[in-house]
mmCIF file of C-alpha atoms in Angstrom:
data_model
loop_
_atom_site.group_PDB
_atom_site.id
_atom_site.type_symbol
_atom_site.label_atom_id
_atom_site.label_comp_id
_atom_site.label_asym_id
_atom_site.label_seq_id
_atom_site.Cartn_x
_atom_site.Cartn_y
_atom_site.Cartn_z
ATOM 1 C CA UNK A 1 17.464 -178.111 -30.221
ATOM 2 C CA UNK A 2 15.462 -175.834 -28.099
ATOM 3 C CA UNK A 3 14.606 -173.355 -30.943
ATOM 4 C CA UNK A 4 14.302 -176.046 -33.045
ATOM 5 C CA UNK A 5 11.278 -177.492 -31.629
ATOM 6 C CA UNK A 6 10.103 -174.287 -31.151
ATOM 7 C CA UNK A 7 10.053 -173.807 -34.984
ATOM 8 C CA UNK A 8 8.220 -177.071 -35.400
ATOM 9 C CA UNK A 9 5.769 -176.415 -32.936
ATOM 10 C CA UNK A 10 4.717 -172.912 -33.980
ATOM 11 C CA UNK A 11 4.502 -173.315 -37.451
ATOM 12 C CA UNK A 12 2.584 -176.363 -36.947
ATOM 13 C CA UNK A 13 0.233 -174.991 -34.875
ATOM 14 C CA UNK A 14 -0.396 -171.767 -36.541
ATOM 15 C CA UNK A 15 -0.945 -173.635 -40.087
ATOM 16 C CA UNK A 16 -3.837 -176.613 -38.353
ATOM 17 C CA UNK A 17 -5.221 -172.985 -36.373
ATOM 18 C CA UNK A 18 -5.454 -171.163 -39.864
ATOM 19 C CA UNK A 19 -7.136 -174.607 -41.376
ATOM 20 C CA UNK A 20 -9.409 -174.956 -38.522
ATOM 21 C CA UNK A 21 -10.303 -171.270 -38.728
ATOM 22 C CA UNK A 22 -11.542 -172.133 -42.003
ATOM 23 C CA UNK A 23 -14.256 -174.552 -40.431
ATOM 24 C CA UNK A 24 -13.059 -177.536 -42.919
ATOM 25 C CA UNK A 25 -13.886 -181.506 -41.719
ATOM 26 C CA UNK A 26 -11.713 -183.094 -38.537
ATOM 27 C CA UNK A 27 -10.312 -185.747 -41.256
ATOM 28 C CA UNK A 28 -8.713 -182.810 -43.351
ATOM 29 C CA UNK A 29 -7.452 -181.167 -39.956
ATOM 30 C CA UNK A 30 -5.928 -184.346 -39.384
ATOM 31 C CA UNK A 31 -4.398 -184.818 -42.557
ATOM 32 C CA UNK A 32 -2.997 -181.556 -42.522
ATOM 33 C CA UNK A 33 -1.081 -182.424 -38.950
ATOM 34 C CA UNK A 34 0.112 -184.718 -40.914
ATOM 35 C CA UNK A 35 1.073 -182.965 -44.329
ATOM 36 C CA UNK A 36 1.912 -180.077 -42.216
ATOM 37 C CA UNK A 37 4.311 -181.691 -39.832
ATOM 38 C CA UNK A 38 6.446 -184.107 -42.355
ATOM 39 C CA UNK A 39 7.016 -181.229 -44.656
ATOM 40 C CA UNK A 40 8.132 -178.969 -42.359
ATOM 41 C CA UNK A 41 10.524 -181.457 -40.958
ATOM 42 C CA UNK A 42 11.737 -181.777 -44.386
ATOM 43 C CA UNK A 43 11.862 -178.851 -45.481
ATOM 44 C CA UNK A 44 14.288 -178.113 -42.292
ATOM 45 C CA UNK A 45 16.275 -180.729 -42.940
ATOM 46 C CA UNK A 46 17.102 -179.487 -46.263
ATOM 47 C CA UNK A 47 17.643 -176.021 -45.266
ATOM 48 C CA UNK A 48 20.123 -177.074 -42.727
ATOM 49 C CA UNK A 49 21.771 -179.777 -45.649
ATOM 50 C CA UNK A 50 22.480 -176.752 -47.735
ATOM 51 C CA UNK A 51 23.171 -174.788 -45.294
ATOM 52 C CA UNK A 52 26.161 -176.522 -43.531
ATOM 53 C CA UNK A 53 27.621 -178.427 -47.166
ATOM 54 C CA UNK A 54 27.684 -175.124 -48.908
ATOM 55 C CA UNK A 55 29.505 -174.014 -45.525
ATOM 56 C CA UNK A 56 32.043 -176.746 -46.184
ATOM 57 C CA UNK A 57 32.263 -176.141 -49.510
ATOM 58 C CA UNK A 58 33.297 -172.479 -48.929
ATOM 59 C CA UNK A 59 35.726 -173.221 -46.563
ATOM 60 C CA UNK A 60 37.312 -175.888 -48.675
ATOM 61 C CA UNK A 61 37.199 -173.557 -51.586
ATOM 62 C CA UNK A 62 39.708 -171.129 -49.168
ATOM 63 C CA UNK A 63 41.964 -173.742 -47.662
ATOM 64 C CA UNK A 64 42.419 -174.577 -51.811
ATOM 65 C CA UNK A 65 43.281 -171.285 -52.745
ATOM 66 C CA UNK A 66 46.047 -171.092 -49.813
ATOM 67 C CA UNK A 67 47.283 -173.829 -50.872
ATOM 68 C CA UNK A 68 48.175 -172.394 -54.419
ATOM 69 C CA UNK A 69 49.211 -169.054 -52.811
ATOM 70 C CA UNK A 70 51.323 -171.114 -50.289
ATOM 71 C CA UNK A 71 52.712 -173.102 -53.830
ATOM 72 C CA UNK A 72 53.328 -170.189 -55.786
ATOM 73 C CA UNK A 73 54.970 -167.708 -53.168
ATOM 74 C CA UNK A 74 55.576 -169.501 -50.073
ATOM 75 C CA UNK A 75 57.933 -166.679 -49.080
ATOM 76 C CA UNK A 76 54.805 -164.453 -49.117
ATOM 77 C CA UNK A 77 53.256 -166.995 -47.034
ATOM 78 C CA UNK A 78 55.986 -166.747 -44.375
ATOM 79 C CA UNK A 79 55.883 -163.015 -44.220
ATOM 80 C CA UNK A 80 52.218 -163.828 -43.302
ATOM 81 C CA UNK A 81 52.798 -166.050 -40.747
ATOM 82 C CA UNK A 82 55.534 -164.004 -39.018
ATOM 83 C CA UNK A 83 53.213 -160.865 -38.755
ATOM 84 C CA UNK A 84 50.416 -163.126 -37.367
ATOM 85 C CA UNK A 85 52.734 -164.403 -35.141
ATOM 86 C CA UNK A 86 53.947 -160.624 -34.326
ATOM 87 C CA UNK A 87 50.424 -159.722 -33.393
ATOM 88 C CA UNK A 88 50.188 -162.753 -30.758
ATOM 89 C CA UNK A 89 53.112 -161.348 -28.671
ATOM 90 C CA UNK A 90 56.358 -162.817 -30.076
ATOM 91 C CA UNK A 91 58.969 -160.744 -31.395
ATOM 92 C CA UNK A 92 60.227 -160.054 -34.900
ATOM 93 C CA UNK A 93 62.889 -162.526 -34.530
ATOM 94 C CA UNK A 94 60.984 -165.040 -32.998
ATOM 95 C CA UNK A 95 58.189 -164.739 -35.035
ATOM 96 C CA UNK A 96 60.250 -165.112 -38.475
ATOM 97 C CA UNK A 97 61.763 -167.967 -36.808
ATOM 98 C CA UNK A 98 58.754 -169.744 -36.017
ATOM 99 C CA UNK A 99 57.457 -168.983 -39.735
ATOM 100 C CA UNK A 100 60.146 -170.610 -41.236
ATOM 101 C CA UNK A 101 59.814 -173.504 -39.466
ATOM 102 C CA UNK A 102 56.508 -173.777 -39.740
ATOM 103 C CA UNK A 103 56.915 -173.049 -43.893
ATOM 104 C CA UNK A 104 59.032 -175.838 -44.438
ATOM 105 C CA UNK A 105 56.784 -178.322 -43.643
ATOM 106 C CA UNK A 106 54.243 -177.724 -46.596
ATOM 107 C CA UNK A 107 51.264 -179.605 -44.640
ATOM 108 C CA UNK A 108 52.173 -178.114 -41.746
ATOM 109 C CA UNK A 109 52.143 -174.773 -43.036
ATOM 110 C CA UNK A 110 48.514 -175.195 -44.902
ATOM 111 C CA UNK A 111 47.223 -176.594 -41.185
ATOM 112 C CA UNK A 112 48.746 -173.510 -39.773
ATOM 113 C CA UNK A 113 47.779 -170.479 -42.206
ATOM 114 C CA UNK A 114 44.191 -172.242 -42.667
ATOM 115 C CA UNK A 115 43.627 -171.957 -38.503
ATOM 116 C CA UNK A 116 45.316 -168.881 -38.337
ATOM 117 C CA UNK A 117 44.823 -166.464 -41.119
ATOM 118 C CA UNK A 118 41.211 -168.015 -42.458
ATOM 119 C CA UNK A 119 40.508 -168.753 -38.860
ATOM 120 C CA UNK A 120 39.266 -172.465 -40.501
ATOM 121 C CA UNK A 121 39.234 -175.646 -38.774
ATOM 122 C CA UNK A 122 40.359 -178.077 -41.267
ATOM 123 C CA UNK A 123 39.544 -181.227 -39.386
ATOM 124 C CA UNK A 124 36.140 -180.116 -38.669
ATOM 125 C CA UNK A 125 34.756 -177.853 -41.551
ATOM 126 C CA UNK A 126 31.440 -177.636 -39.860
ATOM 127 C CA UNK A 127 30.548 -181.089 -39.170
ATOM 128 C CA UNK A 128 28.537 -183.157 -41.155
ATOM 129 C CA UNK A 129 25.892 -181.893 -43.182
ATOM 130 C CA UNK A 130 23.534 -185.541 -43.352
ATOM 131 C CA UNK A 131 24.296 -185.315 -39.089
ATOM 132 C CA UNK A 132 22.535 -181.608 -39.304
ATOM 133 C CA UNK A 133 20.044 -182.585 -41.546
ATOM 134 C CA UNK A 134 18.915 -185.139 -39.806
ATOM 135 C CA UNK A 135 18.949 -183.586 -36.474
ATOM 136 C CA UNK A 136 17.148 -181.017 -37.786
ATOM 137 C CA UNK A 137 14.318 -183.208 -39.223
ATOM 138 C CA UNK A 138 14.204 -184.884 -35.742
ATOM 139 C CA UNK A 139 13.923 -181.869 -34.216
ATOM 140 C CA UNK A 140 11.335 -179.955 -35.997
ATOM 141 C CA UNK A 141 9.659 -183.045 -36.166
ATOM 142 C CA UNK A 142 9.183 -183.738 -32.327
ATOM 143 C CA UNK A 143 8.198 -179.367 -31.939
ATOM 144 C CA UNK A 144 5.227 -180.414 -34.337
ATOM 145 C CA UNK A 145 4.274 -183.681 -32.437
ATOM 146 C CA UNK A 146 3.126 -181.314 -29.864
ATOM 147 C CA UNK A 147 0.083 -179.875 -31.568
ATOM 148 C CA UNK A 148 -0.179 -182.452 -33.947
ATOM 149 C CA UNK A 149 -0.469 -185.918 -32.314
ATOM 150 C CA UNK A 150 -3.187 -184.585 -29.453
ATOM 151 C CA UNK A 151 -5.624 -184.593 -32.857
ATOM 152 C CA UNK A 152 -5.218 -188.022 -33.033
ATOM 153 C CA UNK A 153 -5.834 -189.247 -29.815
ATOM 154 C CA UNK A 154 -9.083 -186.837 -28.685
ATOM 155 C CA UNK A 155 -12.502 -187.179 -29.717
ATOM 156 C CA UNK A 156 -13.346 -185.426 -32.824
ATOM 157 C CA UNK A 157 -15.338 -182.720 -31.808
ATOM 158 C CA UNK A 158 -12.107 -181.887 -29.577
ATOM 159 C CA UNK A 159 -9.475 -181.974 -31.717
ATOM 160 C CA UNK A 160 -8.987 -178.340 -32.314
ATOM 161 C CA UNK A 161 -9.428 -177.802 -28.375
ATOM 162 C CA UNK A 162 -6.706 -180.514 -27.161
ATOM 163 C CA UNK A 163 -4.746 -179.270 -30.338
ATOM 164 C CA UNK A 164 -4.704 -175.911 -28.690
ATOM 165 C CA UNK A 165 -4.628 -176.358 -24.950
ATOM 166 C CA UNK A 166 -1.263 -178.581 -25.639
ATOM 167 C CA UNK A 167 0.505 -175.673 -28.226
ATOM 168 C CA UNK A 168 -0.204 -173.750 -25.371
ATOM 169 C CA UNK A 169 1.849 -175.828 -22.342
ATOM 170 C CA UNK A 170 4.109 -176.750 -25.197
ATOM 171 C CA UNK A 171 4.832 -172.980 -25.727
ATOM 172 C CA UNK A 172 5.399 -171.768 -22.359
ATOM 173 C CA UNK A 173 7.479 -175.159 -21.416
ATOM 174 C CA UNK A 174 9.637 -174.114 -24.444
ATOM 175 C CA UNK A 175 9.899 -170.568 -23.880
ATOM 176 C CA UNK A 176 10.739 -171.433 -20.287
ATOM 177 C CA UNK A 177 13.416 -173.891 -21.373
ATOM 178 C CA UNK A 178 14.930 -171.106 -23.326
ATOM 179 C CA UNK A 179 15.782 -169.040 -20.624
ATOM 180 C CA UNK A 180 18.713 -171.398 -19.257
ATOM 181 C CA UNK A 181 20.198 -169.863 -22.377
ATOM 182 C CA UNK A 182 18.861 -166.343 -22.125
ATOM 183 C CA UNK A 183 19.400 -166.138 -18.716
ATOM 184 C CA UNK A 184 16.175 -164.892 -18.234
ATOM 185 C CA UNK A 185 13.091 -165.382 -15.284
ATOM 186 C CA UNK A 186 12.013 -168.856 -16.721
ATOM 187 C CA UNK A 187 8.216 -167.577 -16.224
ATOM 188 C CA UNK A 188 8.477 -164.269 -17.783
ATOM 189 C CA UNK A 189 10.204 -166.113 -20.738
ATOM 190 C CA UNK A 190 7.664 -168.562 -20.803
ATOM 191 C CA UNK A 191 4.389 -165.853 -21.202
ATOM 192 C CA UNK A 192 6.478 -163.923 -23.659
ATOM 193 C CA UNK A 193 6.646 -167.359 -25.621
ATOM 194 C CA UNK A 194 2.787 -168.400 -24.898
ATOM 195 C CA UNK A 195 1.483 -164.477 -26.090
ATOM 196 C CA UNK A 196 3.792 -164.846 -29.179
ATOM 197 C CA UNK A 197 2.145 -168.128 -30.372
ATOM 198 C CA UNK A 198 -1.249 -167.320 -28.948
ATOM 199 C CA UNK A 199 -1.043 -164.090 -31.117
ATOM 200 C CA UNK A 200 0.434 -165.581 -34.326
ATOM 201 C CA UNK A 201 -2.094 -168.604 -33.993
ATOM 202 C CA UNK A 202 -5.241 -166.516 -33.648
ATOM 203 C CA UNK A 203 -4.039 -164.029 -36.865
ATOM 204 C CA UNK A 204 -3.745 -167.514 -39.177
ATOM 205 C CA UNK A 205 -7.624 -168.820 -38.035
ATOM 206 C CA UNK A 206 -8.961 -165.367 -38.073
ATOM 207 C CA UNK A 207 -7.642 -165.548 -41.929
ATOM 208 C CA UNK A 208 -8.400 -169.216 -42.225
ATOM 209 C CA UNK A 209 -11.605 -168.044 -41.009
ATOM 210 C CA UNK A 210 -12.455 -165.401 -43.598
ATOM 211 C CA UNK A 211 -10.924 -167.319 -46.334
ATOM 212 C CA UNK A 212 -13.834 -170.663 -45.372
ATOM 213 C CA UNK A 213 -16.540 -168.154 -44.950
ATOM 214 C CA UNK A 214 -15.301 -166.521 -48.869
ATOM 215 C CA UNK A 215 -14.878 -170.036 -50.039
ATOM 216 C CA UNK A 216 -18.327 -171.283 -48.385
ATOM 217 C CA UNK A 217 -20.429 -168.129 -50.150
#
């Protein structure tokens, strides 16, 4: 979730910085929060769609083709499962016992070699793709509220000022929040994050910047 917002909050930021760079009106600045911020979101969303159904379809795709090999030669199958079963600690006997129990039991047997040989959940297969996608949208969507929605609500000689000043706390606040995960000094994690946006921000306006004054002669 963290990096999430992150995502929507830099790229947001660095695209209104490269459009303000390029000295255009405050009511195309504002549209482009806008523009900027929904397609991100969606573009995210659909990313992480793909990303997690093509997941599911993969693993699906496997747990199918066991089943055939499990069909066509389940004693195979059960040589399979005894060996894994070796390798966890049991002994040859056990183990072949255990396998042909398990093999009998053709459901059973799928469950099993899926966890244990494809290492596949087959009640989960990633979770839900739409749950991603929209968590992702959500997401990316709030990281780009953070530079975005401070346009709206300052005067419009501001906008680029407020827009900035509140990427800014938004950056360090994130980068900060990161370290829980990193493990860390929240501070040091924080300037690292604020000098990474800061940087990546001022190299779209200074482009933005040349590209209005090439545009404008």
């Amino acid at each position: 979730m963290v990096l999430g917002a992150n995502d929507g909050l830099v790229s947001t930021f660095c695209l209104l910085m490269g459009v303000a760079g390029a000295a255009v009106n405050p009511h195309t600045l504002l549209a482009t929060a806008v523009a900027g911020s929904l397609a991100g979101a969606c573009s995210m969303a659909m990313g992480e769609w793909i990303s997690v159904q093509s997941a599911r379809e993969l693993q699906e795709k496997q747990i199918a083709s066991e089943a055939e090999e499990l069909a066509a030669s389940p004693a195979e199958e059960q040589e399979e499962l005894s060996l894994i079963y070796q390798a966890k600690g049991f002994t040859q006997d056990e183990a072949q016992q255990i396998a042909q129990r398990v093999i009998h039991d053709p459901a059973s047997a799928l469950d099993t070699l899926a966890r244990e040989e494809l290492g596949i959940n087959p009640d989960d297969l990633g979770g839900s793709a739409m749950g991603a996608a929209t968590a992702s949208f959500l997401v990316f969507l709030l990281g780009a509220m953070i530079p975005a929605l401070p346009m709206f609500l300052a005067p419009s000689s501001a906008i680029v000022t407020a827009s900035a000043v509140c990427s800014a706390l938004g950056l360090f606040a994130l980068g900060a929040a990161i370290a829980i995960f990193t493990g860390k000094h929240p501070l040091l994690s924080g300037a690292r994050q604020l000098l990474i946006g800061l940087a990546a921000a001022s190299v779209t306006f200074a482009i933005g910047h040349v590209f209005g004054v090439g545009l404008g002669g």
